[in-house]
Amino acid sequence: MEENQNTNPFVEFVWVYEWWKHFGDEYNVEIMLVILDEKPIGFFPFIHKTRWFSHTYTFIAFGLANYMNFVVYEHLLDDVIEFVFDELIKVQKNVVFYLHGLLESDKTSDSLEAYVQKRKSAFSIHRVITPYIHLQEIELEQYSDKRKRLHRIDKREKRLRKNGAVKFLRSNPEEMDSVFHLFEKRWKKRRSTSGFTSDKGKEFFRGLAGIQDGSMQTEIDGLYINDKMIAFQYGFLCRGRFVGYVKGYDDDFHVFGPGIILEKQKTLQCMKNAVTIFDLSIGYEPSKFELNTGEDYTRKMIFSSNSLIGKTVRHFFTLKESLLERMKKNYSFVLFIRNTIGKLLYVSRNVFNTESKTIKEELVAYLTRVKKYLYERKKYIVYKIEKKDIPGLFDSGDFIELTIGDAVTCPSIANSYLKEVCKKIFAGYTGYYPVDCLSIHSIFWMNERVMRIESISYSEELHKKSAFIQHWSIDNIEKICSFVKRNNAVNTLYVSVEARSKYKRAKLEGVGFTISKYVFKRRFLGFVQEISKDFE
């Protein structure tokens, strides 16, 4: 490995040994040793299966190792490949080789292709793109500016930092429970095939997490707010190449882009530590092509002996991989399988679970969307009140401005409403709650830029020194108005209410609010008509 200056972490001894400890007993592992003049010159790490009257050889760690290779001195590679595969074909006759994870930038791909062409064997190659960032070739300032414009990353990070102490830190192996929790939370309603949080997978990746020295090291990085992990990246550093293996973030904080913020910080860290390549790993996710500076390809190569059985089995594998290759290139289809099918599977698995509140909410939300698509008719009235008309209450009560830190430390909000709170704060709302009572129902929201009526997707920009109030009640609207009058430079307050809410309308008019406009929304079979009419 040292002589070849290997940068593939998945063939390093420590990685393979950890895989063998946890998964080796499930497979017929055959690691071929090649000796020349009584000295080892190569290792071929295979899994050997017998099926369909044939012998199939695949690389070890299929499904877990993104890349794989032979461990052979480079100057002997062509001769050793020819020797090993000729010997295997002699011994087995009906044999198929199904080799994944071969990087095209590596010499092995060309050597294998040259071998099968020399033997005039039929073969197929199936490729998946592998983007990367060449860190030594980028101009940091120019690269950072591109990222800022693309994702408004500075705005997201600034809003997140405003609401708590945000830190990017190297995570300890002891924090793997938090990593697994975040991954499971994010993929609970999605279809994942990674095996990252299977029972054996957890023990395997815990074992790898402890490798902190040597040529191959596991690096786990986290993004934290008030010491709560909200995003992680799990990857491997191998002789100047960092391979991002798994990443995830808390969906509750999605609007702030924690995954993007974390990746930005990780890129800067790699540059500081003189890492040459930031490998974004295999796949067609659009985010990878927003970041990369170069592209490699990872191959699956399938070839066989020239026997009838060998060629027939090879042909079957080729058809299967060709179909998978086409599907993976269609990212919309990948998202459909991952998200839509994943959610349907989640619902079907839990639909008869009487304790599952989430499933009931999913079903109700789906039926509500169907109903709204077919027919919906709503009318809202927007009321306003001028500052001079707001009654001054002697005991108006005090409110505290809500931060994400407050929400995280309140169990009732953190467990069920954190995503809603994050969306509100990111959308420009400021939340306030009574001094002695923090719950989702005690918070009122104020927006000094935009009036939004979410239930009918209506929005309107506000004039300067105006504010829109949401989530008020007939019990606290007077206190809210009095609090805003005392503490904010607002001249006009707006609220909205459904036209049929007679009690709320009567309360608003009793406080001194007057009608500003009417907003109508009608929907029939998906066709939407929206009307806004000022009150005359």
Coordinates of C-alpha atoms in Angstrom, one line a residue:
M1 CA 0.0 0.0 0.0
E2 CA 2.8 2.4 0.9
E3 CA 4.8 1.7 -2.2
N4 CA 1.7 2.2 -4.4
Q5 CA 0.6 5.3 -2.4
N6 CA -2.9 3.9 -2.2
T7 CA -5.7 6.4 -1.5
N8 CA -8.6 3.9 -1.5
P9 CA -9.5 3.5 2.2
F10 CA -11.7 0.4 1.5
V11 CA -8.7 -1.9 0.7
E12 CA -6.6 -0.8 3.6
F13 CA -5.9 -3.6 6.0
V14 CA -7.7 -1.9 9.0
W15 CA -10.9 -1.4 6.9
V16 CA -10.9 -5.0 5.5
Y17 CA -10.1 -6.5 8.9
E18 CA -13.0 -4.6 10.6
W19 CA -15.4 -5.8 7.8
W20 CA -14.1 -9.4 8.2
K21 CA -14.7 -9.3 12.0
H22 CA -18.4 -8.3 11.5
F23 CA -19.4 -9.8 8.2
G24 CA -16.8 -12.4 7.3
D25 CA -18.8 -15.3 8.8
E26 CA -21.7 -14.6 6.3
Y27 CA -19.7 -15.3 3.2
N28 CA -17.3 -17.7 1.7
V29 CA -14.3 -15.3 1.7
E30 CA -11.4 -16.3 -0.5
I31 CA -8.4 -13.9 -0.4
M32 CA -6.0 -15.2 -3.1
L33 CA -2.3 -14.7 -2.2
V34 CA 0.2 -14.5 -5.1
I35 CA 3.8 -15.3 -4.4
L36 CA 6.9 -14.7 -6.6
D37 CA 10.3 -16.0 -5.5
E38 CA 8.8 -16.8 -2.0
K39 CA 7.7 -13.2 -1.5
P40 CA 4.0 -12.0 -1.5
I41 CA 3.4 -9.7 -4.5
G42 CA -0.4 -9.5 -4.5
F43 CA -3.7 -10.2 -2.7
F44 CA -7.1 -10.7 -4.5
P45 CA -10.0 -10.2 -2.0
F46 CA -12.9 -12.2 -3.3
I47 CA -16.2 -13.7 -2.1
H48 CA -16.9 -17.0 -3.9
K49 CA -20.5 -18.2 -4.5
T50 CA -21.7 -21.3 -6.3
R51 CA -25.1 -21.0 -8.0
W52 CA -26.8 -21.7 -11.2
F53 CA -24.2 -24.4 -12.0
S54 CA -21.5 -21.8 -12.0
H55 CA -18.9 -20.1 -9.8
T56 CA -19.2 -16.4 -9.2
Y57 CA -16.4 -14.2 -7.8
T58 CA -17.2 -10.7 -6.4
F59 CA -15.1 -8.4 -4.4
I60 CA -15.5 -8.5 -0.6
A61 CA -17.7 -5.9 1.1
F62 CA -20.1 -5.5 -1.9
G63 CA -22.7 -3.0 -0.8
L64 CA -20.5 -1.4 1.9
A65 CA -17.3 -0.6 0.1
N66 CA -17.8 2.2 -2.5
Y67 CA -14.5 1.3 -4.2
M68 CA -12.5 -1.9 -4.3
N69 CA -9.3 -3.2 -5.9
F70 CA -6.6 -5.8 -5.9
V71 CA -3.6 -5.2 -3.7
V72 CA -0.7 -5.7 -6.1
Y73 CA 2.6 -3.9 -6.8
E74 CA 1.7 -1.6 -9.7
H75 CA 4.7 -2.5 -11.8
L76 CA 3.6 -6.2 -11.7
L77 CA -0.2 -5.6 -12.0
D78 CA -0.7 -6.7 -15.7
D79 CA 1.2 -9.9 -15.2
V80 CA -0.4 -10.8 -11.9
I81 CA -4.0 -10.1 -13.2
E82 CA -3.3 -12.4 -16.2
F83 CA -1.9 -15.1 -14.0
V84 CA -4.7 -15.1 -11.4
F85 CA -7.6 -15.0 -13.8
D86 CA -6.2 -17.6 -16.1
E87 CA -5.7 -20.0 -13.1
L88 CA -9.2 -19.4 -11.8
I89 CA -10.8 -20.1 -15.2
K90 CA -8.7 -23.3 -15.6
V91 CA -9.9 -24.6 -12.2
Q92 CA -13.5 -23.6 -12.3
K93 CA -14.5 -23.7 -16.0
N94 CA -18.0 -22.2 -15.5
V95 CA -16.9 -19.0 -13.8
V96 CA -18.2 -15.4 -13.7
F97 CA -16.4 -12.3 -12.4
Y98 CA -18.7 -9.5 -11.1
L99 CA -16.3 -6.8 -9.9
H100 CA -17.6 -3.6 -8.4
G101 CA -15.9 -0.3 -7.3
L102 CA -13.2 0.0 -9.9
L103 CA -12.2 3.6 -10.3
E104 CA -11.4 4.5 -13.9
S105 CA -8.6 6.7 -12.8
D106 CA -6.9 3.7 -11.3
K107 CA -4.6 1.5 -13.4
T108 CA -6.6 -1.7 -12.5
S109 CA -9.5 -0.8 -14.8
D110 CA -7.3 -0.5 -17.8
S111 CA -5.4 -3.7 -16.9
L112 CA -8.6 -5.8 -16.6
E113 CA -10.0 -4.4 -19.8
A114 CA -6.8 -5.2 -21.6
Y115 CA -6.8 -8.8 -20.2
V116 CA -10.4 -9.7 -21.3
Q117 CA -9.7 -8.2 -24.8
K118 CA -6.5 -10.2 -25.0
R119 CA -8.5 -13.4 -24.1
K120 CA -11.3 -12.4 -26.5
S121 CA -13.8 -12.8 -23.7
A122 CA -17.2 -11.0 -23.8
F123 CA -17.5 -8.4 -21.0
S124 CA -19.6 -5.4 -20.0
I125 CA -18.8 -2.2 -18.1
H126 CA -21.3 -0.3 -16.0
R127 CA -20.4 3.1 -14.8
V128 CA -21.5 5.6 -12.1
I129 CA -20.2 9.1 -11.9
T130 CA -17.9 9.9 -9.0
P131 CA -17.4 13.7 -8.5
Y132 CA -14.6 15.2 -6.5
I133 CA -13.0 18.5 -5.5
H134 CA -9.3 18.9 -6.2
L135 CA -8.5 21.1 -3.3
Q136 CA -5.1 22.2 -4.4
E137 CA -6.4 23.5 -7.7
I138 CA -9.2 25.8 -6.4
E139 CA -9.0 29.4 -5.5
L140 CA -10.6 29.5 -2.1
E141 CA -12.2 33.0 -2.3
Q142 CA -13.6 32.4 -5.8
Y143 CA -14.9 28.9 -4.9
S144 CA -16.5 30.2 -1.6
D145 CA -18.2 33.1 -3.5
K146 CA -19.8 30.6 -5.9
R147 CA -21.1 28.5 -2.9
K148 CA -22.5 31.7 -1.2
R149 CA -24.5 32.7 -4.3
L150 CA -25.7 29.2 -5.0
H151 CA -27.2 28.4 -1.6
R152 CA -27.4 31.8 0.2
I153 CA -25.2 29.9 2.6
D154 CA -24.1 33.0 4.5
K155 CA -27.7 34.0 5.1
R156 CA -28.6 30.6 6.4
E157 CA -25.6 30.3 8.6
K158 CA -26.2 33.9 10.0
R159 CA -29.8 33.1 10.9
L160 CA -28.8 29.9 12.5
R161 CA -26.0 31.6 14.6
K162 CA -28.5 34.3 15.6
N163 CA -30.5 31.6 17.4
G164 CA -27.8 29.7 19.3
A165 CA -24.1 28.8 19.7
V166 CA -23.2 27.1 16.4
K167 CA -20.0 25.0 16.3
F168 CA -18.3 22.8 13.7
L169 CA -16.3 20.1 15.6
R170 CA -14.6 16.8 15.1
S171 CA -17.0 14.3 16.8
N172 CA -15.8 11.6 19.2
P173 CA -16.4 7.9 18.4
E174 CA -18.5 7.9 21.6
E175 CA -21.0 10.1 19.8
M176 CA -21.9 7.4 17.3
D177 CA -25.3 7.0 19.0
S178 CA -26.1 10.6 18.1
V179 CA -24.9 9.9 14.5
F180 CA -27.1 6.8 14.2
H181 CA -30.1 8.7 15.7
L182 CA -29.8 11.5 13.2
F183 CA -29.5 9.1 10.3
E184 CA -32.5 7.0 11.4
K185 CA -34.6 10.1 12.0
R186 CA -33.8 11.5 8.5
W187 CA -34.4 8.1 6.7
K188 CA -37.4 6.9 8.8
K189 CA -39.8 7.7 6.0
R190 CA -37.4 7.2 3.1
R191 CA -36.1 4.1 1.5
S192 CA -32.4 3.5 2.4
T193 CA -30.2 0.6 1.2
S194 CA -27.0 1.7 2.9
G195 CA -27.1 -0.7 5.9
F196 CA -25.6 2.1 8.0
T197 CA -27.9 1.5 10.9
S198 CA -28.6 -2.2 10.6
D199 CA -27.6 -4.1 13.8
K200 CA -24.4 -5.4 12.3
G201 CA -23.8 -2.1 10.4
K202 CA -23.8 -0.2 13.7
E203 CA -21.2 -2.4 15.3
F204 CA -19.1 -2.3 12.1
F205 CA -19.1 1.5 11.8
R206 CA -18.5 1.9 15.5
G207 CA -15.5 -0.3 15.1
L208 CA -14.2 1.8 12.2
A209 CA -14.9 5.0 14.1
G210 CA -12.1 4.0 16.5
I211 CA -9.4 4.1 13.8
Q212 CA -7.8 7.4 14.4
D213 CA -4.2 6.8 13.5
G214 CA -2.2 5.4 10.6
S215 CA -2.6 5.7 6.8
M216 CA -6.4 5.2 6.9
Q217 CA -8.4 7.1 9.5
T218 CA -12.1 7.5 10.1
E219 CA -13.2 11.1 10.5
I220 CA -16.6 12.0 12.0
D221 CA -17.5 15.7 11.9
G222 CA -20.6 17.4 13.4
L223 CA -22.5 20.6 13.3
Y224 CA -23.9 21.6 16.7
I225 CA -26.3 24.2 18.0
N226 CA -26.2 24.7 21.8
D227 CA -24.3 21.4 22.0
K228 CA -27.0 19.5 20.1
M229 CA -25.8 17.7 16.9
I230 CA -27.9 18.7 13.9
A231 CA -25.7 17.4 11.1
F232 CA -22.8 14.9 10.6
Q233 CA -20.4 13.6 8.0
Y234 CA -18.8 10.2 8.4
G235 CA -15.8 9.6 6.1
F236 CA -12.4 8.2 5.6
L237 CA -9.0 9.9 5.1
C238 CA -6.4 7.9 3.2
R239 CA -3.1 9.4 2.2
G240 CA -4.4 12.8 1.2
R241 CA -7.8 11.7 0.0
F242 CA -10.9 12.3 2.0
V243 CA -13.9 10.1 1.0
G244 CA -17.3 11.3 2.2
Y245 CA -19.1 8.1 3.0
V246 CA -22.3 9.0 4.8
K247 CA -23.8 12.3 5.8
G248 CA -27.1 13.3 7.4
Y249 CA -28.8 16.1 9.2
D250 CA -31.8 16.8 11.4
D251 CA -34.8 17.4 9.1
D252 CA -36.2 19.8 11.7
F253 CA -33.4 22.2 10.8
H254 CA -33.7 21.7 7.0
V255 CA -34.5 25.3 6.1
F256 CA -31.1 26.4 7.5
G257 CA -29.2 24.0 5.3
P258 CA -27.2 22.3 8.1
G259 CA -25.8 19.8 5.6
I260 CA -24.5 22.5 3.3
I261 CA -23.0 24.5 6.2
L262 CA -21.3 21.3 7.5
E263 CA -19.9 20.5 4.0
K264 CA -18.5 24.0 3.6
Q265 CA -16.7 23.8 7.0
K266 CA -15.4 20.3 6.2
T267 CA -14.0 21.6 2.9
L268 CA -12.2 24.4 4.6
Q269 CA -10.8 22.0 7.2
C270 CA -9.5 19.6 4.5
M271 CA -7.8 22.5 2.8
K272 CA -6.2 23.6 6.1
N273 CA -4.9 20.1 6.7
A274 CA -3.4 19.9 3.1
V275 CA -5.8 17.2 1.9
T276 CA -5.5 16.9 -1.9
I277 CA -8.8 15.4 -2.9
F278 CA -12.3 15.8 -1.4
D279 CA -14.1 12.7 -2.8
L280 CA -17.9 13.4 -2.9
S281 CA -18.4 9.6 -3.6
I282 CA -20.5 7.9 -6.2
G283 CA -23.9 9.1 -7.3
Y284 CA -25.9 11.6 -9.4
E285 CA -27.2 13.9 -6.6
P286 CA -27.4 17.4 -8.0
S287 CA -25.6 18.9 -4.9
K288 CA -22.4 17.0 -5.8
F289 CA -22.3 18.8 -9.2
E290 CA -22.7 22.2 -7.5
L291 CA -19.4 21.5 -5.6
N292 CA -17.2 19.4 -7.7
T293 CA -14.2 20.5 -9.8
G294 CA -13.6 17.1 -11.5
E295 CA -15.3 13.8 -12.3
D296 CA -14.1 10.2 -12.1
Y297 CA -16.2 7.1 -12.8
T298 CA -16.6 3.9 -10.8
R299 CA -17.1 0.7 -12.8
K300 CA -18.7 -2.6 -12.3
M301 CA -17.0 -5.0 -14.7
I302 CA -18.6 -8.3 -15.6
F303 CA -16.8 -11.0 -17.6
S304 CA -16.7 -14.8 -17.6
S305 CA -15.1 -17.9 -19.0
N306 CA -16.1 -18.8 -22.5
S307 CA -18.3 -21.8 -21.5
L308 CA -22.0 -21.7 -22.3
I309 CA -23.1 -21.6 -18.6
G310 CA -20.5 -18.9 -17.8
K311 CA -21.7 -16.7 -20.7
T312 CA -25.4 -17.3 -19.9
V313 CA -25.0 -16.2 -16.2
R314 CA -22.8 -13.2 -17.3
H315 CA -25.6 -12.2 -19.7
F316 CA -28.1 -12.2 -16.9
F317 CA -25.9 -10.0 -14.6
T318 CA -25.3 -7.7 -17.5
L319 CA -29.0 -7.1 -18.1
K320 CA -29.6 -6.5 -14.4
E321 CA -26.8 -4.0 -14.1
S322 CA -27.8 -2.2 -17.4
L323 CA -31.3 -1.7 -16.0
L324 CA -29.9 -0.4 -12.6
E325 CA -27.5 1.9 -14.4
R326 CA -30.3 3.5 -16.4
M327 CA -32.5 4.0 -13.3
K328 CA -29.7 5.6 -11.3
K329 CA -29.0 8.1 -14.0
N330 CA -32.7 9.2 -13.8
Y331 CA -32.5 11.2 -10.6
S332 CA -36.3 11.9 -10.6
F333 CA -36.9 8.2 -10.6
V334 CA -34.4 7.7 -7.7
L335 CA -36.2 10.3 -5.7
F336 CA -39.5 8.6 -6.4
I337 CA -38.2 5.3 -5.1
R338 CA -36.5 6.9 -2.2
N339 CA -39.1 9.3 -1.0
T340 CA -42.6 8.3 -2.4
I341 CA -42.1 4.5 -2.2
G342 CA -40.2 4.9 1.1
K343 CA -43.1 6.8 2.7
L344 CA -45.7 4.3 1.4
L345 CA -43.7 1.5 2.8
Y346 CA -43.4 3.3 6.1
V347 CA -47.1 3.9 6.3
S348 CA -48.0 0.3 5.3
R349 CA -45.7 -1.1 8.0
N350 CA -47.2 1.1 10.7
V351 CA -50.8 1.6 9.6
F352 CA -52.2 -0.9 12.1
N353 CA -50.0 0.4 14.9
T354 CA -52.7 2.0 17.1
E355 CA -50.0 3.9 19.1
S356 CA -48.5 5.5 16.0
K357 CA -49.7 9.1 16.1
T358 CA -47.4 10.0 13.1
I359 CA -49.2 7.5 10.8
K360 CA -52.6 9.0 11.6
E361 CA -51.2 12.5 10.9
E362 CA -49.8 11.3 7.6
L363 CA -53.1 9.8 6.5
V364 CA -55.1 12.8 7.6
A365 CA -52.7 15.1 5.8
Y366 CA -52.9 13.0 2.6
L367 CA -56.7 13.0 2.7
T368 CA -56.8 16.7 3.4
R369 CA -54.6 17.3 0.3
V370 CA -56.9 15.2 -1.9
K371 CA -59.9 17.0 -0.6
K372 CA -58.4 20.4 -1.2
Y373 CA -57.4 19.4 -4.7
L374 CA -61.0 18.4 -5.5
Y375 CA -62.7 21.4 -3.9
E376 CA -61.7 24.2 -1.6
R377 CA -63.4 27.5 -0.8
K378 CA -62.0 29.9 1.9
K379 CA -62.5 33.5 2.7
Y380 CA -60.2 35.5 5.1
I381 CA -60.6 39.0 6.4
V382 CA -57.4 41.0 7.1
Y383 CA -57.8 43.5 10.1
K384 CA -55.5 46.3 11.0
I385 CA -55.1 48.7 13.9
E386 CA -53.0 51.8 14.2
K387 CA -50.5 52.3 17.1
K388 CA -52.4 55.3 18.4
D389 CA -55.6 53.2 18.7
I390 CA -54.0 50.4 20.6
P391 CA -55.3 50.5 24.2
G392 CA -52.6 50.8 26.8
L393 CA -53.1 48.1 29.4
F394 CA -51.6 48.6 32.9
D395 CA -51.0 44.8 33.3
S396 CA -50.2 43.7 29.7
G397 CA -47.8 41.0 30.7
D398 CA -44.3 40.5 29.4
F399 CA -43.2 38.3 26.5
I400 CA -39.7 36.8 25.8
E401 CA -38.3 36.5 22.3
L402 CA -38.1 32.9 21.3
T403 CA -34.8 31.3 20.1
I404 CA -34.1 27.9 18.7
G405 CA -32.1 27.3 21.8
D406 CA -35.3 27.8 23.8
A407 CA -37.2 25.4 21.5
V408 CA -34.6 22.7 21.7
T409 CA -34.6 22.7 25.5
C410 CA -38.4 22.6 25.7
P411 CA -39.3 18.8 25.3
S412 CA -42.9 19.4 24.1
I413 CA -41.6 21.6 21.3
A414 CA -38.4 19.7 20.5
N415 CA -40.3 16.4 20.1
S416 CA -43.1 17.5 17.9
Y417 CA -42.9 21.1 16.7
L418 CA -39.2 22.0 16.2
K419 CA -39.5 21.9 12.4
E420 CA -42.4 24.3 12.5
V421 CA -40.5 26.7 14.7
C422 CA -37.4 26.6 12.5
K423 CA -39.5 27.3 9.4
K424 CA -41.1 30.3 11.1
I425 CA -37.8 31.8 12.3
F426 CA -36.1 31.2 8.9
A427 CA -39.1 32.9 7.1
G428 CA -38.5 36.1 9.0
Y429 CA -40.9 35.7 11.9
T430 CA -40.0 36.6 15.5
G431 CA -41.7 34.5 18.1
Y432 CA -42.6 35.6 21.6
Y433 CA -43.9 33.6 24.6
P434 CA -45.1 34.6 28.1
V435 CA -42.4 34.8 30.8
D436 CA -43.9 31.9 32.8
C437 CA -45.1 29.6 30.0
L438 CA -43.3 28.2 27.0
S439 CA -45.3 25.8 24.8
I440 CA -46.1 25.8 21.1
H441 CA -49.6 27.1 21.9
S442 CA -48.3 30.1 24.0
I443 CA -46.1 31.5 21.2
F444 CA -47.3 34.4 19.0
W445 CA -45.4 35.2 15.8
M446 CA -44.7 38.7 14.3
N447 CA -43.4 39.4 10.8
E448 CA -42.4 43.0 10.0
R449 CA -41.8 42.4 6.3
V450 CA -44.5 40.1 4.9
M451 CA -48.1 39.2 5.6
R452 CA -48.6 35.5 5.1
I453 CA -51.8 33.4 5.3
E454 CA -50.3 30.0 5.0
S455 CA -53.5 28.0 4.7
I456 CA -54.3 29.6 1.4
S457 CA -50.7 30.4 0.3
Y458 CA -51.4 34.2 0.3
S459 CA -48.5 36.6 0.9
E460 CA -48.1 40.4 0.6
E461 CA -45.2 42.7 1.4
L462 CA -45.8 45.2 4.2
H463 CA -45.1 48.9 4.3
K464 CA -42.4 50.2 6.6
K465 CA -43.2 50.1 10.3
S466 CA -45.9 47.6 9.9
A467 CA -46.2 44.1 11.3
F468 CA -48.3 41.0 10.8
I469 CA -49.3 38.9 13.9
Q470 CA -50.0 35.2 13.8
H471 CA -51.2 32.6 16.3
W472 CA -53.0 35.0 18.6
S473 CA -56.1 34.2 20.5
I474 CA -59.1 36.1 21.8
D475 CA -57.6 35.8 25.3
N476 CA -54.2 37.4 24.5
I477 CA -54.7 39.7 21.5
E478 CA -55.0 42.8 23.8
K479 CA -51.8 41.9 25.7
I480 CA -50.0 41.3 22.4
C481 CA -51.0 44.7 21.0
S482 CA -50.0 46.5 24.2
F483 CA -46.6 44.6 24.2
V484 CA -45.9 45.5 20.6
K485 CA -46.8 49.1 21.2
R486 CA -44.4 49.3 24.1
N487 CA -41.4 47.4 22.6
N488 CA -41.5 47.8 18.8
A489 CA -41.4 50.7 16.4
V490 CA -44.5 49.5 14.7
N491 CA -47.2 52.0 13.6
T492 CA -49.7 49.5 12.0
L493 CA -50.6 46.0 13.1
Y494 CA -52.3 43.4 10.9
V495 CA -54.0 40.1 11.7
S496 CA -56.0 37.7 9.6
V497 CA -59.1 35.7 10.5
E498 CA -61.4 33.3 8.7
A499 CA -64.6 35.1 7.7
R500 CA -66.8 32.6 9.5
S501 CA -65.0 33.0 12.9
K502 CA -67.6 35.4 14.4
Y503 CA -66.2 35.4 17.9
K504 CA -62.7 36.3 16.8
R505 CA -64.0 39.0 14.5
A506 CA -66.1 40.5 17.4
K507 CA -63.1 40.4 19.7
L508 CA -60.9 42.2 17.1
E509 CA -63.5 44.9 16.5
G510 CA -63.9 45.3 20.2
V511 CA -60.2 46.0 20.7
G512 CA -60.2 48.6 17.9
F513 CA -59.3 46.7 14.8
T514 CA -60.9 47.6 11.5
I515 CA -61.2 45.7 8.2
S516 CA -58.4 46.2 5.7
K517 CA -59.2 43.7 3.0
Y518 CA -60.8 40.4 2.0
V519 CA -58.9 37.5 0.6
F520 CA -60.7 34.7 -1.3
K521 CA -59.4 31.4 -2.5
R522 CA -61.3 28.9 -4.6
R523 CA -60.0 25.6 -6.0
F524 CA -61.8 23.1 -8.1
L525 CA -60.1 20.0 -9.6
G526 CA -56.8 21.7 -9.1
F527 CA -57.7 24.9 -10.8
V528 CA -57.1 27.8 -8.3
Q529 CA -58.6 31.3 -8.2
E530 CA -57.3 33.8 -5.7
I531 CA -58.8 37.3 -5.2
S532 CA -57.6 40.0 -2.9
K533 CA -60.0 42.9 -2.4
D534 CA -59.4 46.1 -0.3
F535 CA -62.2 47.1 2.0
E536 CA -64.0 50.3 1.0

